[in-house]
Coordinates of N, CA, C and O in Angstrom, one line a residue:
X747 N -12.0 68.8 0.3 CA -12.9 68.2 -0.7 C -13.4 66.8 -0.4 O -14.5 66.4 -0.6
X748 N -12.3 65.9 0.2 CA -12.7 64.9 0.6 C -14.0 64.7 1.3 O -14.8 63.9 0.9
X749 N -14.1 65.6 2.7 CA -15.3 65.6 3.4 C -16.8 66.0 2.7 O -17.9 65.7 3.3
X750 N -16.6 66.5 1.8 CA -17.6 66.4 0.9 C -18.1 65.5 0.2 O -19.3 65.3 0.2
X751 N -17.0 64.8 -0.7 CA -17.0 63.4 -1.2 C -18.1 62.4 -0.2 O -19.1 61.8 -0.4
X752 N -17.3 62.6 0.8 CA -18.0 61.7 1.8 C -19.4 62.0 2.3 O -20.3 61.3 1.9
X753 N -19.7 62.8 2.9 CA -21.0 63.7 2.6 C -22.0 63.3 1.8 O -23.2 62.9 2.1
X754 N -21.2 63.6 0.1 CA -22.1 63.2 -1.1 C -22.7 61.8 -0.9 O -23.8 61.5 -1.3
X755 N -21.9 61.0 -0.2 CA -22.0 59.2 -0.3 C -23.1 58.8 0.6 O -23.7 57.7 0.5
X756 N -23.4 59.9 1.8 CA -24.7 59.6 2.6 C -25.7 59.5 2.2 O -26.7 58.8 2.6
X757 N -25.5 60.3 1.2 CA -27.0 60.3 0.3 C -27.6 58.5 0.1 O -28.8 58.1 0.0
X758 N -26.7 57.9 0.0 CA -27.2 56.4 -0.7 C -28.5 56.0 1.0 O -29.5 55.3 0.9
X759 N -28.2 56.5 2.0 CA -29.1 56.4 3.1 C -30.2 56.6 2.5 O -30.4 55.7 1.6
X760 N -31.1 57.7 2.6 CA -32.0 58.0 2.4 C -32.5 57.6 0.5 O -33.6 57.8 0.1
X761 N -31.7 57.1 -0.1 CA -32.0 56.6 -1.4 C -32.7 55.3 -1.0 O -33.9 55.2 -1.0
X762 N -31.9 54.2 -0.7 CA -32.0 53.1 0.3 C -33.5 52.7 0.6 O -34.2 51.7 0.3
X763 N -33.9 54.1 1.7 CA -35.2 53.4 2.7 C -35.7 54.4 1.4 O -36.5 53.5 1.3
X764 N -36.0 55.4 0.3 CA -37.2 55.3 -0.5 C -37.6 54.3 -1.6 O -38.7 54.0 -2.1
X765 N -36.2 53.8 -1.9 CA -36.3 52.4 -3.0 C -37.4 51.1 -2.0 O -38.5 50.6 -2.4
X766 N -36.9 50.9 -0.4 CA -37.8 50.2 0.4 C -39.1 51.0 0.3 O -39.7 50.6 -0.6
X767 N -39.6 52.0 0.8 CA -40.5 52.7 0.4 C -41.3 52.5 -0.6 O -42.5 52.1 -0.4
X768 N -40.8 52.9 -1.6 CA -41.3 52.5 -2.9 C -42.3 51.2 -3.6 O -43.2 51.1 -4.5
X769 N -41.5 50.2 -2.6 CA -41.7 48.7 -3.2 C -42.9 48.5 -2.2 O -44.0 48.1 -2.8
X770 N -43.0 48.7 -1.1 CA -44.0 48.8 0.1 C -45.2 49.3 -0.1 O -46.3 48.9 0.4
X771 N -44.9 50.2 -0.8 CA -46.5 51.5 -0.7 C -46.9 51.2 -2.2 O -48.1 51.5 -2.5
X772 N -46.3 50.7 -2.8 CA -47.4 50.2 -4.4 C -46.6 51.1 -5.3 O -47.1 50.9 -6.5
X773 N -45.7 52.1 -5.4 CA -45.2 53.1 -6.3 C -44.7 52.1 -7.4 O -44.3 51.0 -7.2
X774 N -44.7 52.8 -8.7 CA -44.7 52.5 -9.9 C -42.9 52.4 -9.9 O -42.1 53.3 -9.5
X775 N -42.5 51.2 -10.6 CA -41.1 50.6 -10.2 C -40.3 51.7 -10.8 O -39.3 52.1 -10.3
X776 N -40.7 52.1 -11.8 CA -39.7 53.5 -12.1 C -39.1 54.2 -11.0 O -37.9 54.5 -11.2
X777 N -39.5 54.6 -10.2 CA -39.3 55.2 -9.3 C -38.2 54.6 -8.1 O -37.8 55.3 -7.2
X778 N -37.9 53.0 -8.2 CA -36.8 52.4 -7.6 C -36.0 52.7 -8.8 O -35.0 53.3 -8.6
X779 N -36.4 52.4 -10.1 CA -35.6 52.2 -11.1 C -34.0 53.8 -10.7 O -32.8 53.8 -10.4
X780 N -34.8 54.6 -10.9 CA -34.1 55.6 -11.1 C -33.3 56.2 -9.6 O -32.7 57.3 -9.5
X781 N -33.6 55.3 -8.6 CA -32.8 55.2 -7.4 C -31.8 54.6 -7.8 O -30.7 55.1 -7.8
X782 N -32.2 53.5 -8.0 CA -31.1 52.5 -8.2 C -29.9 52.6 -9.3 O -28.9 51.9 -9.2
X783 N -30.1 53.4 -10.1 CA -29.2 54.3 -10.7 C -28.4 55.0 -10.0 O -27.2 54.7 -10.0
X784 N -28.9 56.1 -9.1 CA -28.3 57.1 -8.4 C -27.6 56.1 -7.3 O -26.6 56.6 -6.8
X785 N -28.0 54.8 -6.9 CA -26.9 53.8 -5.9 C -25.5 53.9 -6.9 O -24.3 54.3 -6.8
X786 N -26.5 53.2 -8.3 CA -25.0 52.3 -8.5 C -23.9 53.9 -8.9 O -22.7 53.7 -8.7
X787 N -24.1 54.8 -9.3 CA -23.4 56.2 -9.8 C -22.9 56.4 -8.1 O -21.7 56.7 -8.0
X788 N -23.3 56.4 -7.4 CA -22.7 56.3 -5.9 C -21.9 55.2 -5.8 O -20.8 55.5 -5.3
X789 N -22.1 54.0 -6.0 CA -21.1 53.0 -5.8 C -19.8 53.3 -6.6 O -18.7 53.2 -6.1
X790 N -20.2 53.7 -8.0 CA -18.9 53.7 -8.9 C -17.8 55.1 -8.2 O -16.6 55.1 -8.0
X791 N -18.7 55.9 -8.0 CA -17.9 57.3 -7.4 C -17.1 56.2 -6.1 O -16.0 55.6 -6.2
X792 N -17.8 56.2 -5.2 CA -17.1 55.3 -4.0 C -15.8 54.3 -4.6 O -14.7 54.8 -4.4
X793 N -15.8 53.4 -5.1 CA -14.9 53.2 -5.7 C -14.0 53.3 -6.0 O -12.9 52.7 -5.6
X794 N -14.3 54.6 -7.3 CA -13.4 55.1 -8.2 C -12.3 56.0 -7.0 O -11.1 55.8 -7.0
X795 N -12.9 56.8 -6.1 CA -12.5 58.3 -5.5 C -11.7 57.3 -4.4 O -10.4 57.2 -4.4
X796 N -12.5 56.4 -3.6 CA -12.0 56.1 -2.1 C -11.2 54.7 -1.6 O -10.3 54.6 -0.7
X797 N -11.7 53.4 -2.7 CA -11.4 52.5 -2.8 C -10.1 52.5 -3.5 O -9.1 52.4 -2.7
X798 N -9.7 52.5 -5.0 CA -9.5 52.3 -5.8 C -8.3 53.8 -5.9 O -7.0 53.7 -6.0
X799 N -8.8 54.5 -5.9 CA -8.1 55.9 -6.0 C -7.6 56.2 -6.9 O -6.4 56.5 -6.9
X800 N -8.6 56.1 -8.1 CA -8.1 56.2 -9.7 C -8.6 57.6 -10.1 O -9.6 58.3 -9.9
X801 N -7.2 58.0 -11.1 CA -7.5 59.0 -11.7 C -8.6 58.9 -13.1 O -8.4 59.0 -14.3
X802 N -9.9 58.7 -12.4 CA -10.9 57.8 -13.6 C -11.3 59.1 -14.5 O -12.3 58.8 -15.1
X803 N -10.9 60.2 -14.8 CA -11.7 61.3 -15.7 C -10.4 61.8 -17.0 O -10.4 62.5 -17.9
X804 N -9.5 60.9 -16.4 CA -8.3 60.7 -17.8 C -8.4 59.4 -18.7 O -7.9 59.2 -19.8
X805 N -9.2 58.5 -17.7 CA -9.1 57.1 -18.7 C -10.9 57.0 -19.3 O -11.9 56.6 -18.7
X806 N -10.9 57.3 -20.5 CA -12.2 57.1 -20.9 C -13.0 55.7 -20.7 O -14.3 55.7 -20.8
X807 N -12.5 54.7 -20.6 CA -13.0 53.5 -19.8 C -13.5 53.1 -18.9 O -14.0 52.0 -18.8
X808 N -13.7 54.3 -17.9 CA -13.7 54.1 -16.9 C -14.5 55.5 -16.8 O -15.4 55.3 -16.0
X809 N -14.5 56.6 -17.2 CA -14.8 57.2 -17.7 C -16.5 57.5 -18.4 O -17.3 58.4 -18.2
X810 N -16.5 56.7 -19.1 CA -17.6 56.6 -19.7 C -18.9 56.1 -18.7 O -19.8 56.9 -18.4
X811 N -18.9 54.7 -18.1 CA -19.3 54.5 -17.1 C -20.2 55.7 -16.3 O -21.3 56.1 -16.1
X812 N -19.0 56.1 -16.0 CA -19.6 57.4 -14.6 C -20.0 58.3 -15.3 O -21.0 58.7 -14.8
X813 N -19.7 58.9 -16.4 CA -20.8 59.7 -16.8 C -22.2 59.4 -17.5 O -23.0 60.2 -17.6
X814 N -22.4 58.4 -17.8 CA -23.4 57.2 -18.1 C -24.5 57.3 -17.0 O -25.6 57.7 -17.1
X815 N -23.7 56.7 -15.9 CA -24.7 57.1 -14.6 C -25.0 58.3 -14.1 O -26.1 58.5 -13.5
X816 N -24.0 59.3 -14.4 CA -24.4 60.7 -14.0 C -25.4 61.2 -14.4 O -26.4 61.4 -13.6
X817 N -25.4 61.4 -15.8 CA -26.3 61.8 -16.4 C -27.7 61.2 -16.5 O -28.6 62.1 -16.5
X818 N -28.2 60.0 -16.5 CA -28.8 59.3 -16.1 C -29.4 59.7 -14.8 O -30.5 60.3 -14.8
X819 N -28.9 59.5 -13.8 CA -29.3 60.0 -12.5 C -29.9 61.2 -12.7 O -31.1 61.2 -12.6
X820 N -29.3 62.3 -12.9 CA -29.9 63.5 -13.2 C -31.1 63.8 -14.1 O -31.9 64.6 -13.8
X821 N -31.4 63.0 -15.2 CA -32.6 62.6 -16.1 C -33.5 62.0 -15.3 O -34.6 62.2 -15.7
X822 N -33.4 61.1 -14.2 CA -34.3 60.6 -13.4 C -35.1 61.5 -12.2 O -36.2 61.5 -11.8
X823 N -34.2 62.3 -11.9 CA -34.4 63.3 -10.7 C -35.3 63.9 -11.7 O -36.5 63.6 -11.7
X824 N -34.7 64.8 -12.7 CA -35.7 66.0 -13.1 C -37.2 64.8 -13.7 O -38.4 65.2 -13.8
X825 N -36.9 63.8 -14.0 CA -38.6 63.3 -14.2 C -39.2 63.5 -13.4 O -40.1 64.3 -13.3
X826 N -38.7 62.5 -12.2 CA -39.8 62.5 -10.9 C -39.9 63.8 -10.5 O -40.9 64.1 -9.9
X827 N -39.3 64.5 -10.6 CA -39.5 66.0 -9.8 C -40.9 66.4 -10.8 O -42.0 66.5 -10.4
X828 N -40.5 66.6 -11.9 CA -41.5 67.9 -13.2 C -42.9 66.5 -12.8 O -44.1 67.0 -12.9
X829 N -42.9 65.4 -12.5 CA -43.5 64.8 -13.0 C -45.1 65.0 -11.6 O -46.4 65.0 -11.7
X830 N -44.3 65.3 -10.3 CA -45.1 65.5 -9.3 C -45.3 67.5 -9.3 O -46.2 68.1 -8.9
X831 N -44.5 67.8 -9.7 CA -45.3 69.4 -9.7 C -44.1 70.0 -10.2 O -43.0 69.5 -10.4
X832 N -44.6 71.6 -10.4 CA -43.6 72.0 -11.4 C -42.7 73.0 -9.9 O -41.6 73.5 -10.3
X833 N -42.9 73.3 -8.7 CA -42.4 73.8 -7.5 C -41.6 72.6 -7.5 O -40.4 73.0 -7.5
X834 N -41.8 71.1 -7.3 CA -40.6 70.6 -7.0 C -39.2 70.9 -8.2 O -38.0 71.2 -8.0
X835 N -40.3 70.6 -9.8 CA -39.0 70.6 -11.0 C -38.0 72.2 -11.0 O -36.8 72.3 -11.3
X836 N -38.6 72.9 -10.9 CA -38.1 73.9 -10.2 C -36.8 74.0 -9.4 O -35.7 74.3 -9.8
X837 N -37.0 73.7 -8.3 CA -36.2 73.1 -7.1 C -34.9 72.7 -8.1 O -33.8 73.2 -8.4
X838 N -35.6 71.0 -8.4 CA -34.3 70.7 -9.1 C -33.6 71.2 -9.8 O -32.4 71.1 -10.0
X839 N -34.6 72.0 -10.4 CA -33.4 72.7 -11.7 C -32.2 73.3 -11.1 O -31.0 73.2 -11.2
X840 N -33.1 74.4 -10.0 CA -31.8 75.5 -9.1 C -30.7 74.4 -8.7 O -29.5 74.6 -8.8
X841 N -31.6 73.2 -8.1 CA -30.2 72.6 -7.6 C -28.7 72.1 -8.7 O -27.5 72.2 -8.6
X842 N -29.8 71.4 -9.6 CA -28.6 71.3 -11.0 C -28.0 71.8 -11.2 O -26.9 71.3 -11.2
X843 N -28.2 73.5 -11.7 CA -27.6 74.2 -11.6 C -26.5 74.6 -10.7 O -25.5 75.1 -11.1
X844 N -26.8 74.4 -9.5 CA -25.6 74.6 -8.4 C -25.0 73.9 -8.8 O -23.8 74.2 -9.1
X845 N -25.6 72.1 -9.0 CA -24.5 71.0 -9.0 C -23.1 71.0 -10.1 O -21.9 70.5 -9.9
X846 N -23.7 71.6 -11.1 CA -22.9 71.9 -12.5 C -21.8 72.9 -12.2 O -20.6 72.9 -12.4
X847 N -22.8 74.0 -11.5 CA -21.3 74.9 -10.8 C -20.4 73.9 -10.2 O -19.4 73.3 -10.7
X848 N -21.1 74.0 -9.0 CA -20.2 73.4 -7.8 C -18.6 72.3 -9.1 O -17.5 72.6 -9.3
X849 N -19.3 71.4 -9.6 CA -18.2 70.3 -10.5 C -17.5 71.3 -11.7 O -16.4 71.0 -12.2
X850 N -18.2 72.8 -12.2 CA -17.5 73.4 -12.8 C -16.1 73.7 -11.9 O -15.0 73.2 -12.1
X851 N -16.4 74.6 -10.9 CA -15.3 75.0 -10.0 C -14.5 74.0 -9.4 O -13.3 74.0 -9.3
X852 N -15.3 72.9 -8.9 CA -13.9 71.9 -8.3 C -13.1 71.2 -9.4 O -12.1 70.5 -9.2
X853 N -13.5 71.3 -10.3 CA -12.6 69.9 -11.4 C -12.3 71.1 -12.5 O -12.4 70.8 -13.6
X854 N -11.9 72.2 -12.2 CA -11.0 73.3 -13.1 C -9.8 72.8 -13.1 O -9.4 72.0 -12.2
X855 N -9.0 73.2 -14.0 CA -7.5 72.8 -14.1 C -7.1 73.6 -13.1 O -5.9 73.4 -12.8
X856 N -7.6 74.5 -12.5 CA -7.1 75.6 -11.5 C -7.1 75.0 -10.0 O -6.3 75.2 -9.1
X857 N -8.5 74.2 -10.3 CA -8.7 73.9 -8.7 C -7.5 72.3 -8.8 O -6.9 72.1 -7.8
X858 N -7.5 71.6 -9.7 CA -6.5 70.3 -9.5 C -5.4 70.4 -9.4 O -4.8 69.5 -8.8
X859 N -4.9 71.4 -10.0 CA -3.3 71.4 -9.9 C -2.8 72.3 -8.6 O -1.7 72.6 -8.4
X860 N -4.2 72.7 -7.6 CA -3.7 73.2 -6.0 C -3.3 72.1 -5.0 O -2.9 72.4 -3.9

C-alpha cells in the first residue's frame, strides 16, 4: 500500500507545472485555486502517512483538516471537469467512483487489522 501512497504523491508534479501553466497562459485564477488545494491535501497526506506517521483518521483534529481538503479537492476536479465538457465530467465521475472504492476497500476494518 505504501507504493501507492507514494505514487499518489507524484501527482503534485504535474499539479505544479499546470498551477505554472495557468498563471502563464491568462487562465482564470480558480483554476490554480483548486490546484492548490489538491497540493496542500497532498502535503497534509505526506505528512500525516510518511513524515509524521500518525494514526490521523482516529484523532478528529487532525482529522478534520484532511477531509476538509479532500473533499474540496474533489469539488474542484468535478467543476473544472463538467465545466469544459460533459466527456471530461464524466471521466471524473468514473474515476470518483473508483476513488471511493479503492478508500472503501483499503481503510476497511478488514483491510487494517491485516
Amino acid at each position: 500500500m505504501k507504493i501507492f501512497g507514494r505514487a499518489y504523491l507524484l501527482l503534485s508534479l504535474p499539479a505544479l507545472y499546470l498551477i505554472y501553466a495557468a498563471f502563464t497562459q491568462g487562465k482564470p485564477s480558480k483554476y490554480a485555486i483548486f490546484l492548490m488545494i489538491f497540493l496542500a491535501f497532498l502535503s497534509i497526506d505526506f505528512l500525516y502517512d510518511f513524515v509524521f506517521k500518525v494514526s490521523f483518521r482516529k484523532i478528529w483534529i487532525l482529522l478534520v483538516p484532511y477531509l476538509t481538503l479532500y473533499w474540496s479537492m474533489n469539488y474542484g476536479f468535478f467543476v473544472m471537469a463538467w465545466k469544459n465538457s460533459r466527456v471530461q465530467g464524466s471521466i471524473i465521475v468514473g474515476l470518483f467512483i473508483m476513488q471511493l472504492t479503492s478508500n472503501i476497500l483499503s481503510h476497511s476494518k478488514k483491510s487494517l487489522s491485516v
